[in-house]
Tab-separated table of C-alpha atoms and ligand atoms in Angstrom:
chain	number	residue	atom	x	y	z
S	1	UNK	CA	-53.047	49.517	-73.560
S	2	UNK	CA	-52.158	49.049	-69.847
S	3	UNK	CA	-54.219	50.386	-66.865
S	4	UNK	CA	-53.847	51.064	-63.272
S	5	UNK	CA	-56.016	49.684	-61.103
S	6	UNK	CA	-57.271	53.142	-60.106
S	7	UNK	CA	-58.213	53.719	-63.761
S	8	UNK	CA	-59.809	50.490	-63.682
S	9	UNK	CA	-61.428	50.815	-60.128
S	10	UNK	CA	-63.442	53.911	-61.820
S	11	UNK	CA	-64.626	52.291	-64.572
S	12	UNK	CA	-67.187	49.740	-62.159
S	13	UNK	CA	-69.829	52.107	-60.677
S	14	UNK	CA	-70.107	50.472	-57.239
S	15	UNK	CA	-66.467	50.855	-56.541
S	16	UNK	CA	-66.413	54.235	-57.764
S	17	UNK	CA	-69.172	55.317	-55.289
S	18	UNK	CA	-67.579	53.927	-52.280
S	19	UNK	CA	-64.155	54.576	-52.406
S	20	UNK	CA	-63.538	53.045	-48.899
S	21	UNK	CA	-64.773	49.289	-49.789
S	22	UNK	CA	-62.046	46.685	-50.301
S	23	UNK	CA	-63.697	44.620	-52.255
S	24	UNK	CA	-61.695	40.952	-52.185
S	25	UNK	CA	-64.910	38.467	-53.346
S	26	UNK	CA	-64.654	39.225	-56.872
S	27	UNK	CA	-64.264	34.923	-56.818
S	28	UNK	CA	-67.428	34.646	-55.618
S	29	UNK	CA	-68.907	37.789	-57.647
S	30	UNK	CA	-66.780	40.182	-59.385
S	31	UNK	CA	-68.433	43.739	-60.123
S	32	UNK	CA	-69.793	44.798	-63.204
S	33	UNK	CA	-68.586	47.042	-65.249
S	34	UNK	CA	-70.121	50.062	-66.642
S	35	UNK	CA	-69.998	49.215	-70.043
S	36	UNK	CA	-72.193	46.281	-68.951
S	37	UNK	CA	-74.323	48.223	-67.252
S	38	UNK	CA	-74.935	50.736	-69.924
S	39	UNK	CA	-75.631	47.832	-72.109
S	40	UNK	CA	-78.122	46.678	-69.988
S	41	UNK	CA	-80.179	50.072	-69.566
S	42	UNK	CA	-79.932	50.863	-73.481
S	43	UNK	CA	-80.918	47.256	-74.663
S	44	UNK	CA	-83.954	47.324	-71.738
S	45	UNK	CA	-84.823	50.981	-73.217
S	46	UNK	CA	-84.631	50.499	-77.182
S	47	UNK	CA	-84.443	46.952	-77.713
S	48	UNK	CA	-86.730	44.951	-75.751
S	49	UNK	CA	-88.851	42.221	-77.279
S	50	UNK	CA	-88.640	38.471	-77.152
S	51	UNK	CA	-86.056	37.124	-79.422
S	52	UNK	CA	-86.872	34.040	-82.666
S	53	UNK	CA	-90.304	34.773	-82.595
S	54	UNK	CA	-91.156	38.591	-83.178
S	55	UNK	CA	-90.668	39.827	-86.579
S	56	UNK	CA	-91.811	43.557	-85.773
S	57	UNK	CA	-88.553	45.916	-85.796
S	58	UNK	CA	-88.136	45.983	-82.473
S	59	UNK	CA	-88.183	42.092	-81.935
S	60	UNK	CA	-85.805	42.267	-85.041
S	61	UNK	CA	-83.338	44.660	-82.989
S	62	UNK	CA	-83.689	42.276	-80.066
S	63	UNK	CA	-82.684	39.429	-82.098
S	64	UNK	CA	-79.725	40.852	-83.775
S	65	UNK	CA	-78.535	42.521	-79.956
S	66	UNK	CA	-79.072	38.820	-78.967
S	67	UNK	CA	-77.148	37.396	-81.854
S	68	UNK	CA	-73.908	39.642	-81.610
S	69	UNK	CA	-73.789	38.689	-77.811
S	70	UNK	CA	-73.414	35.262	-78.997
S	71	UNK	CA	-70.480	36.205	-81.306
S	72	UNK	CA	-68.621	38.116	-78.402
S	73	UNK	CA	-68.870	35.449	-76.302
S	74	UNK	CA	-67.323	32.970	-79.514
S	75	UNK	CA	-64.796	35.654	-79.930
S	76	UNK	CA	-63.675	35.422	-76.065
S	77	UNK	CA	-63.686	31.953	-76.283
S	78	UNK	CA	-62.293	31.557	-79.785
S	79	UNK	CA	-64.878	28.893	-80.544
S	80	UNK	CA	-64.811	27.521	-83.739
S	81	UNK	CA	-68.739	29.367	-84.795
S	82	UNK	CA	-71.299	31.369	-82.651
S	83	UNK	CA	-73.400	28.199	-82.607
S	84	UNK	CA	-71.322	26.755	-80.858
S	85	UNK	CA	-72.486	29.085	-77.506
S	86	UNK	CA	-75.262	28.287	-75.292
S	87	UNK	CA	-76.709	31.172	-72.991
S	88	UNK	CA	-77.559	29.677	-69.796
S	89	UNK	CA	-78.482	31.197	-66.154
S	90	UNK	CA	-75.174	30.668	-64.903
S	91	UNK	CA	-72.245	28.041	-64.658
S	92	UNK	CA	-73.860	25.781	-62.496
S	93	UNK	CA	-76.498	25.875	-65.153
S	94	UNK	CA	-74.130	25.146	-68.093
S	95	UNK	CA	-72.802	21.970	-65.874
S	96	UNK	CA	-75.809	20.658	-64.947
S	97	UNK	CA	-77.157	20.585	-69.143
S	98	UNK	CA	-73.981	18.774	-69.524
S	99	UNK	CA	-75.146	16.440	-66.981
S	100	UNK	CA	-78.204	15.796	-68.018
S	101	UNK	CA	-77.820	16.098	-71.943
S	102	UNK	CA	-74.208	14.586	-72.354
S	103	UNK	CA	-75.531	12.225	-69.309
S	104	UNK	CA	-77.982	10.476	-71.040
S	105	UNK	CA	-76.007	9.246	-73.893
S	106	UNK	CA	-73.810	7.530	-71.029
S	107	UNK	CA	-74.584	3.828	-70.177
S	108	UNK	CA	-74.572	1.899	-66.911
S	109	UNK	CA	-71.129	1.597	-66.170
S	110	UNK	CA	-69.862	4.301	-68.190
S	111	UNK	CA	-67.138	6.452	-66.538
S	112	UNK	CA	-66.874	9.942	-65.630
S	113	UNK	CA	-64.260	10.890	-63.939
S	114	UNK	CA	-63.810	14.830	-61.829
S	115	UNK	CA	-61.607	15.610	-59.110
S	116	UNK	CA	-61.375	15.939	-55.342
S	117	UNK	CA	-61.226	19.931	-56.217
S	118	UNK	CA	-64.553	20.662	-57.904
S	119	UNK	CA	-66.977	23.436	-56.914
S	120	UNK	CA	-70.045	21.529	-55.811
S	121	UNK	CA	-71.955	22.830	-59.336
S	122	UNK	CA	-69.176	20.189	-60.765
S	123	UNK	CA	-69.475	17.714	-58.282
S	124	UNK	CA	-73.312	17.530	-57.411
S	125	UNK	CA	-74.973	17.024	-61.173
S	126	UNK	CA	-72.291	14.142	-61.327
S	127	UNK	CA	-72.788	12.358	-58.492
S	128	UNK	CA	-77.348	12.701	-59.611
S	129	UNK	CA	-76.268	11.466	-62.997
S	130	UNK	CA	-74.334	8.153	-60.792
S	131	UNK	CA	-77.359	7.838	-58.917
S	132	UNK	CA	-80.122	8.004	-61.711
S	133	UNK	CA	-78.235	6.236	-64.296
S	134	UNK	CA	-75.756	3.878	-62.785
S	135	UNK	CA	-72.754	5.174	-64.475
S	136	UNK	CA	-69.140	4.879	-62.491
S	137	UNK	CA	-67.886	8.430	-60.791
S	138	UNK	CA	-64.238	8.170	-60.476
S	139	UNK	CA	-62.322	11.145	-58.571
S	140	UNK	CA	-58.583	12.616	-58.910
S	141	UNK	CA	-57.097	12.867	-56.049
S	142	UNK	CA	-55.613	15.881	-54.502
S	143	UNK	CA	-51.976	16.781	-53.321
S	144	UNK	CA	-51.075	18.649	-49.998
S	145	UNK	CA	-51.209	21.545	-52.592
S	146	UNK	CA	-54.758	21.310	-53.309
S	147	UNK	CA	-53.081	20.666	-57.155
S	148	UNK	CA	-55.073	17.738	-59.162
S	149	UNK	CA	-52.730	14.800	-58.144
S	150	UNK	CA	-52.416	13.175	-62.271
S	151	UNK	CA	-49.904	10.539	-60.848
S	152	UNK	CA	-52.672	8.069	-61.482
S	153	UNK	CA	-54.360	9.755	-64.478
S	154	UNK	CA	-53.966	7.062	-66.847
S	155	UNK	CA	-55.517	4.156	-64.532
S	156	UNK	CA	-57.923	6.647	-63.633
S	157	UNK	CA	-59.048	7.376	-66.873
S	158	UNK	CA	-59.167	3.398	-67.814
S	159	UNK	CA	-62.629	1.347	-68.059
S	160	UNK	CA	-64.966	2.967	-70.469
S	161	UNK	CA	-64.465	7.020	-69.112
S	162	UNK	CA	-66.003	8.887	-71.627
S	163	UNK	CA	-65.857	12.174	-69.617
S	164	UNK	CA	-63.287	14.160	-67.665
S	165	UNK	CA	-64.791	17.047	-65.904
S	166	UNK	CA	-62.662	19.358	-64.275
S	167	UNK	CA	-62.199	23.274	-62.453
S	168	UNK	CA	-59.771	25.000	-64.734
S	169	UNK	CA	-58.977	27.001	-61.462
S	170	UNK	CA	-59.814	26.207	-57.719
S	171	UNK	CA	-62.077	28.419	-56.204
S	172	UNK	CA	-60.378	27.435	-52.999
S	173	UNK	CA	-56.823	27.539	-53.519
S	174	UNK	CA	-56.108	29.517	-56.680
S	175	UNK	CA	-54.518	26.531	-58.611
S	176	UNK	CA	-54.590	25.987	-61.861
S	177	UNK	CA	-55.170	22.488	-64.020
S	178	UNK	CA	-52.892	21.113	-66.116
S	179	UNK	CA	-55.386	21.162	-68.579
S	180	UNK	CA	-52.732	19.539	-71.654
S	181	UNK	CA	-52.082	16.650	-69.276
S	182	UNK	CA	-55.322	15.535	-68.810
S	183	UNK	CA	-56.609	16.696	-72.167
S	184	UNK	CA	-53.978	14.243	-73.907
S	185	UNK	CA	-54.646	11.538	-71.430
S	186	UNK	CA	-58.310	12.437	-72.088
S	187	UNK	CA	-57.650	11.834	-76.021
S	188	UNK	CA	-55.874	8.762	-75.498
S	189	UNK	CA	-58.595	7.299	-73.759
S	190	UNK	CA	-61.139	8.230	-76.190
S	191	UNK	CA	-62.414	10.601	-73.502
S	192	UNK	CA	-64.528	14.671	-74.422
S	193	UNK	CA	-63.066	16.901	-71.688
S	194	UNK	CA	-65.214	19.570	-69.907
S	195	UNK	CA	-63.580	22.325	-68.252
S	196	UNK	CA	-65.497	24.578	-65.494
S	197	UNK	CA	-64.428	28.585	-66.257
S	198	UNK	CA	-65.603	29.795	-64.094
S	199	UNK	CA	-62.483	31.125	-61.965
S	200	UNK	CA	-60.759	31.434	-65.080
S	201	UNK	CA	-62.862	34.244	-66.883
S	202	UNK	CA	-62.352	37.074	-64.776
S	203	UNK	CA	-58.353	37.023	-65.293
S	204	UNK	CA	-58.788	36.788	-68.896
S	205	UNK	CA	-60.203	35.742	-72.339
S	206	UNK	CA	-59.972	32.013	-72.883
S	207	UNK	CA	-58.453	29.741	-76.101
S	208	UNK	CA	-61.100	26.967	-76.153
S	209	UNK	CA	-59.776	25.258	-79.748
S	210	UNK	CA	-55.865	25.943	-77.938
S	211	UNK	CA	-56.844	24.136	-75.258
S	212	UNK	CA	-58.334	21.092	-77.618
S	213	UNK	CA	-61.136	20.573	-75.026
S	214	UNK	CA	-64.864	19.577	-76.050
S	215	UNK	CA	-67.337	21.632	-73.282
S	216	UNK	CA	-66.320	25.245	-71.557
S	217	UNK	CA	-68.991	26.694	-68.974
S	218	UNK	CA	-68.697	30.411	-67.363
S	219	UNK	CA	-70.997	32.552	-65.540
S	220	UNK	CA	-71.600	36.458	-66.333
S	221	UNK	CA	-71.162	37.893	-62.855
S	222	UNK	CA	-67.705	36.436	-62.518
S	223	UNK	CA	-66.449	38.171	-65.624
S	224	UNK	CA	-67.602	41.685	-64.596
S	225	UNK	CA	-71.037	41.014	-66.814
S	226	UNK	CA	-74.497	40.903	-65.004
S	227	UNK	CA	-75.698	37.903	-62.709
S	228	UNK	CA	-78.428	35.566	-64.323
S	229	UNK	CA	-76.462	34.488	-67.635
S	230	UNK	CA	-73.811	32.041	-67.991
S	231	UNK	CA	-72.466	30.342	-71.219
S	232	UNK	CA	-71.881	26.928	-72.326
S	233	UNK	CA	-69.347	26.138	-75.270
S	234	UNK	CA	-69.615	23.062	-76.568
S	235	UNK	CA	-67.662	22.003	-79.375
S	236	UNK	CA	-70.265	21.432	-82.673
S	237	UNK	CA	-69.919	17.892	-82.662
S	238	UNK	CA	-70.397	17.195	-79.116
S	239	UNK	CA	-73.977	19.274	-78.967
S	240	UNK	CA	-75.263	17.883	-82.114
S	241	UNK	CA	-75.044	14.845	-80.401
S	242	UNK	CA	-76.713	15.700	-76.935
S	243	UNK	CA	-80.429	15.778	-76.832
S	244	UNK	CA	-81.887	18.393	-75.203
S	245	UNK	CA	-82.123	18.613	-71.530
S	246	UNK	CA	-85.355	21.294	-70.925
S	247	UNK	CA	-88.306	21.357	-73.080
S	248	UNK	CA	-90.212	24.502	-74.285
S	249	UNK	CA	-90.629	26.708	-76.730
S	250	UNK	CA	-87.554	27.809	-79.157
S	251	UNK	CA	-85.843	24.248	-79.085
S	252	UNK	CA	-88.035	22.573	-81.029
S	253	UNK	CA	-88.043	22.079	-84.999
S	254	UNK	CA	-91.885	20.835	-84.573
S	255	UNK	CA	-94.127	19.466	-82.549
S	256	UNK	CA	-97.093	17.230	-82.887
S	257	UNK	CA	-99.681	16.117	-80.223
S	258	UNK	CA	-97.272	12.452	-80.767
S	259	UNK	CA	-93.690	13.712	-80.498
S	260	UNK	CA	-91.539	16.723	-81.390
S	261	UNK	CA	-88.034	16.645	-82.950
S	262	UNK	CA	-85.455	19.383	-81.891
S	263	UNK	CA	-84.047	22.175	-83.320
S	264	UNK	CA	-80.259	22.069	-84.083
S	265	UNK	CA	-77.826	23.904	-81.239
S	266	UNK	CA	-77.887	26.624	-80.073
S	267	UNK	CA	-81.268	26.892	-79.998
S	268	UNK	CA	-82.147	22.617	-78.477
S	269	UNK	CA	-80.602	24.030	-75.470
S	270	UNK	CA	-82.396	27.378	-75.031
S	271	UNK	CA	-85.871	26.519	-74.021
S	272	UNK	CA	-87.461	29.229	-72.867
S	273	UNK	CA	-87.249	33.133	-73.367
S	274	UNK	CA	-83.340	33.086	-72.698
S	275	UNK	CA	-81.275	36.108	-70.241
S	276	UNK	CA	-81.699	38.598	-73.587
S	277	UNK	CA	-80.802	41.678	-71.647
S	278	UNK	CA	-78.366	39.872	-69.496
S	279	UNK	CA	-76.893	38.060	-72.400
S	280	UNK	CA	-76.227	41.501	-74.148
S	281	UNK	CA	-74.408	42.996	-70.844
S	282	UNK	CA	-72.323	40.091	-70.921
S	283	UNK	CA	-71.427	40.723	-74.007
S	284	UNK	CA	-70.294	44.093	-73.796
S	285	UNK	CA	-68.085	43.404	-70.493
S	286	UNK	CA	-66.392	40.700	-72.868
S	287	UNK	CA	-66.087	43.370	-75.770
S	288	UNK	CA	-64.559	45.466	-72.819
S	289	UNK	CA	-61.932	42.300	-71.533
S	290	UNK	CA	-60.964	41.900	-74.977
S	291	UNK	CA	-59.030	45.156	-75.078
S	292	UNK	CA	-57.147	45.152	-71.954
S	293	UNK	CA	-53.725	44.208	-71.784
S	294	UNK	CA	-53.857	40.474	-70.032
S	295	UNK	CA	-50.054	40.006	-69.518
S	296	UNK	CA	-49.895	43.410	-67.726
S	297	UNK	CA	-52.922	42.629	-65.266
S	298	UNK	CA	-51.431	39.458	-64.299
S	299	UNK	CA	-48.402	40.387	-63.372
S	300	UNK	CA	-50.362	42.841	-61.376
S	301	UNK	CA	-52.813	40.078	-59.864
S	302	UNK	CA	-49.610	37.947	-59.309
S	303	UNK	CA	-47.605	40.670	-57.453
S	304	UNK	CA	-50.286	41.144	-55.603
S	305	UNK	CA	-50.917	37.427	-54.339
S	306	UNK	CA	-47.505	37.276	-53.372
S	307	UNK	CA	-47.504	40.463	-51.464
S	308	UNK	CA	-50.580	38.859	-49.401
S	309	UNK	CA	-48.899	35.791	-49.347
S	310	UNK	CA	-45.927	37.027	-48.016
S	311	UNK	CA	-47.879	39.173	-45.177
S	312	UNK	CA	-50.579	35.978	-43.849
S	313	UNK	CA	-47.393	33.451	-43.600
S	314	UNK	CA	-46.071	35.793	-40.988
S	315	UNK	CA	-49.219	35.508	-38.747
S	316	UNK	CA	-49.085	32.918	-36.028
S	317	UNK	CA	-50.943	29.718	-36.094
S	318	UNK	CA	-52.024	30.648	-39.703
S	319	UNK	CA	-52.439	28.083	-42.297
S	320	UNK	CA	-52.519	28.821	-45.789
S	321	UNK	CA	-54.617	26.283	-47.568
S	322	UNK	CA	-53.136	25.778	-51.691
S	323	UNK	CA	-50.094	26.393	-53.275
S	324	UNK	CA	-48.016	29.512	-52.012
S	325	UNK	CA	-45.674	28.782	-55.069
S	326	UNK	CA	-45.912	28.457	-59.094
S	327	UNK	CA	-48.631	29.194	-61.225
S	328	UNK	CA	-51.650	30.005	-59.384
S	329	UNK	CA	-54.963	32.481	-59.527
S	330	UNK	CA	-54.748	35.139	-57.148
S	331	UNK	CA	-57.368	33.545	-54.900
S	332	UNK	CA	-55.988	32.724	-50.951
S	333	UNK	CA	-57.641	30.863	-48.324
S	334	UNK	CA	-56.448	30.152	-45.197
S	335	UNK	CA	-57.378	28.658	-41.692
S	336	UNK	CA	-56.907	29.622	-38.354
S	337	UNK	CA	-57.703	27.332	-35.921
S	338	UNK	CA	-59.970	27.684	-33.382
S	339	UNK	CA	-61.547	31.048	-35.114
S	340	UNK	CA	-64.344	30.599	-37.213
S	341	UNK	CA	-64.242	32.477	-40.698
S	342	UNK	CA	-67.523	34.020	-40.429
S	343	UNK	CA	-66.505	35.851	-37.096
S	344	UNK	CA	-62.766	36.827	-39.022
S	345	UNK	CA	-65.277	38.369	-41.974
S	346	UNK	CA	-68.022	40.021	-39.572
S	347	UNK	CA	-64.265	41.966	-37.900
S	348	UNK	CA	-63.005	42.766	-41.677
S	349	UNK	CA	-66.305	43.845	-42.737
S	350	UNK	CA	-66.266	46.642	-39.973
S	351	UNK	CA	-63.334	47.795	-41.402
S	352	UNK	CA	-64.776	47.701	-45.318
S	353	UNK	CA	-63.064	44.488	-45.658
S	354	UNK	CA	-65.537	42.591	-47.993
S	355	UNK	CA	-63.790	38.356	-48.368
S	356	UNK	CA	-65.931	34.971	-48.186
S	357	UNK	CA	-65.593	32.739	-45.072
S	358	UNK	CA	-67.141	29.227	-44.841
S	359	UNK	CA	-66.595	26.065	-47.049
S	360	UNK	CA	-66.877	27.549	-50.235
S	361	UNK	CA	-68.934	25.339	-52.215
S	362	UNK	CA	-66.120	23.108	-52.214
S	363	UNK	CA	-66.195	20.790	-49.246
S	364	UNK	CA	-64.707	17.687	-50.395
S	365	UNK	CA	-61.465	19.707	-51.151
S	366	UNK	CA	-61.737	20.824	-47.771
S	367	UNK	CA	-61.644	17.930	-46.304
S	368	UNK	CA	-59.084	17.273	-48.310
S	369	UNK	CA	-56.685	19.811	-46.942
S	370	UNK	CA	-58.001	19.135	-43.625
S	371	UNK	CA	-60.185	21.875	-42.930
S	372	UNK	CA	-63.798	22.639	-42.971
S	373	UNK	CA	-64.139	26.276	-43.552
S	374	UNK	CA	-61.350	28.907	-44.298
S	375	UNK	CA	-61.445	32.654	-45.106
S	376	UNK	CA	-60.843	33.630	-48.636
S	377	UNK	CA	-59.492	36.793	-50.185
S	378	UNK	CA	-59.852	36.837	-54.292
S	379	UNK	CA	-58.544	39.616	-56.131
S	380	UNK	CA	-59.658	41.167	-59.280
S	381	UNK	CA	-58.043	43.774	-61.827
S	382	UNK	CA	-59.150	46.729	-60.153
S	383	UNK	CA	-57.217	45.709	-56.349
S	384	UNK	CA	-54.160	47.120	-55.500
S	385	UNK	CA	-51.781	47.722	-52.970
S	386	UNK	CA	-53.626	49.368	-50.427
S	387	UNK	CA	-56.670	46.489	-50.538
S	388	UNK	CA	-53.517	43.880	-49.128
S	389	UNK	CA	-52.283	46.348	-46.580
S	390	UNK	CA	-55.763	47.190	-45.089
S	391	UNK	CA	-56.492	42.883	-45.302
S	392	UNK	CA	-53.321	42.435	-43.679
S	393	UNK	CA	-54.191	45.562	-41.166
S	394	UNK	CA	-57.756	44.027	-40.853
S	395	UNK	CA	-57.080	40.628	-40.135
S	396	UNK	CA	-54.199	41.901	-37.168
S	397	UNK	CA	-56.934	43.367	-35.567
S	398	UNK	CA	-59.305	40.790	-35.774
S	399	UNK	CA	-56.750	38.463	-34.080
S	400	UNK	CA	-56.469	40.640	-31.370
S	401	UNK	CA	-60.344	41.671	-30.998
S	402	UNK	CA	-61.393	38.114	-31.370
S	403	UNK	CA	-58.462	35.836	-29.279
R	1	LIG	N1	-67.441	26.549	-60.544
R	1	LIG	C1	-66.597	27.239	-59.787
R	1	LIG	C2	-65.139	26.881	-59.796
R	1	LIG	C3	-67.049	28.295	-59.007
R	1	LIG	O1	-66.201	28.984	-58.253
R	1	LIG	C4	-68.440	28.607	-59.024
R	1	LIG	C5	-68.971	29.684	-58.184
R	1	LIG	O2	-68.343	30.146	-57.271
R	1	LIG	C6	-69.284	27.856	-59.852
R	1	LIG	C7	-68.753	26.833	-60.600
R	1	LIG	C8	-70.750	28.119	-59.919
R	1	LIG	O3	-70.990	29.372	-60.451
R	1	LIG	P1	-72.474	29.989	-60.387
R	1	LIG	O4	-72.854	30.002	-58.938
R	1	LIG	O5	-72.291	31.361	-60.961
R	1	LIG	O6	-73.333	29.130	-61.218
């Protein structure tokens, strides 16, 4: 079924009550929709209990609510079984277990190897595990582009790498991996392959057994879910042989006052009373993703990218920052010199111009690219034209208010 953006724009309740906002940070936070929200409310007002420990009805109804979250999230992924998904706080929660569990099967000397354009949740837990552990943390370079620079892949890959951890999408500059290349150099080398979703998500379900890879991590509130609940896919084989990374109740199998032994995955990686209610919102905005029409929306996104695009290469002393050709997320950052992107964002704000300015969690890329902040616009299904004409309206007079 295909949907215009205004048919979309109605369907998240913030947008719909302030029909004046042009909301272009959905890359930082996309809205939630109300089929999230409603999830929310009605698990919250019939379904509330802990879950794998009541066995009351209402703990019961928790538990299955809990359950079928964890099959819509295998279903949006395509994993290979609903045990396969771990509900975490968040992406940079997901990475970090990866880090820590996957971590300490690594040796001294062991290689990992990530790239010049990682989020800091992908860059951070790596560089701990280096420190703590003493294994190698090897980088792939960038190109002018921002693009993951795989001339060197193979060398880079060489030694003992038993990890390749990479964005699926820059947060910065909309591109996208070539996640084929690297997974077949990855294979070759004997390497698992992590990819961070989290730009990914919100432009579409993903094919984690297409994409042969062996660890997936999103967050909920860039996928029009709630914030506080993230998931990590790992495939089967690759958690059953991770040991847990928190302690608590729910991840054990038993415990004695000597030692415990763990409980098989999902579960070794829950510790704790997990994001139930959150989980199930999640859940429903993925129910809700899975019947749109992706090819339509991202030809919408895309038009739309190019339209900005075409409007910010126009502006003097403008630099766009990532690629303004090829395959790329409908995320676009650019510098201006000698204006700092919080003052550009205070401007568009006054004019209900809502975009991120600063270094974006990703300050080795900028450096990269030579920068050390830009201004970011991200756009989501539910933008359209008018949300690039009032940016490109916006940021004229902002130029002129703040030369
Ligand atoms: N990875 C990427 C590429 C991101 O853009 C972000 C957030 O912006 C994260 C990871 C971390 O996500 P969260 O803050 O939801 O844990």
């Amino acid at each position: 079924m295909s949907h215009t953006a205004a048919s979309l724009r109605e369907q998240f309740p913030l947008l719909a009550a302030a029909p004046e906002l042009h909301y272009l940070d959905s890359a930082a936070t996309a809205q939630i929709h109300s089929a999230a929200l409603d999830a929310v409310i009605k698990h919250e007002t019939t379904s509330r209990a802990n879950v794998m420990r009541g066995t009351y009805r209402l703990a019961e109804a928790a538990d299955l609510a809990y359950d079928r979250a964890r099959q819509s999230a295998a279903r949006f992924l395509n994993a290979g079984s609903a045990d396969e998904i771990v509900f975490t706080s968040g992406a940079t929660a997901s990475l970090n277990l990866v880090a820590h569990a996957f971590g300490s099967t690594l040796n001294a000397g062991d290689r990992v190897l990530i790239s010049v354009a990682e989020h800091h949740s992908n860059f951070v837990p790596w560089q701990m595990l280096r420190d703590r552990c003493g294994i190698e943390l090897a980088l792939i370079p960038v190109d002018a582009d921002g693009r993951l620079d795989l001339a060197r892949l193979a060398e880079l890959m060489g030694g003992r790498c038993c990890l390749v951890a990479v964005t699926q999408c820059s947060n910065v500059t909309g591109a996208w991996t070539d996640v084929a290349a690297i997974v077949a150099a990855a294979r070759k080398a004997g390497a698992r392959v992590l990819l961070d979703g989290a730009q990914a998500v919100q432009h579409g379900p993903q094919d984690v057994r297409a994409m042969d890879i062996d660890f997936y991590a999103f967050s909920g509130h860039k996928c029009f879910g709630p914030g506080g609940v993230g998931v990590l896919w790992g495939r089967a084989d690759a958690l059953a042989q991770m040991p847990p990374f928190l302690g608590g109740g729910g991840m054990i199998a038993g415990v004695t006052p000597e030692k415990s032994t763990w409980a098989a995955a999902p579960q070794r990686f829950e510790a704790g009373t997990p994001p139930i209610a959150q989980a199930v919102g999640l859940a429903a905005a993925l129910d809700w993703m899975m019947t749109l029409d992706w090819a339509a929306i991202r030809e919408r996104e895309a038009a739309l990218c190019r339209r900005l695009i075409e409007g910010l290469v126009g502006i003097p002393g403008l630099r766009l920052l990532g690629p303004q050709q090829g395959q790329r997320a409908p995320i676009v950052s650019f510098d201006i010199p000698g204006l700092h992107p919080h003052d550009i964002c205070q401007v568009l704000d006054s004019q209900n111009l809502a975009l991120r300015g600063g270094h974006h969690c990703a300050q080795p890329l900028l450096t990269a690219l030579g920068a050390e902040t830009c201004t970011r616009a991200s756009i989501a299904l539910y933008n359209d034209e008018a949300d690039i004409e009032a940016l490109l309206a916006g940021l004229d007079r902002a130029l002129r208010e703040l030369a």
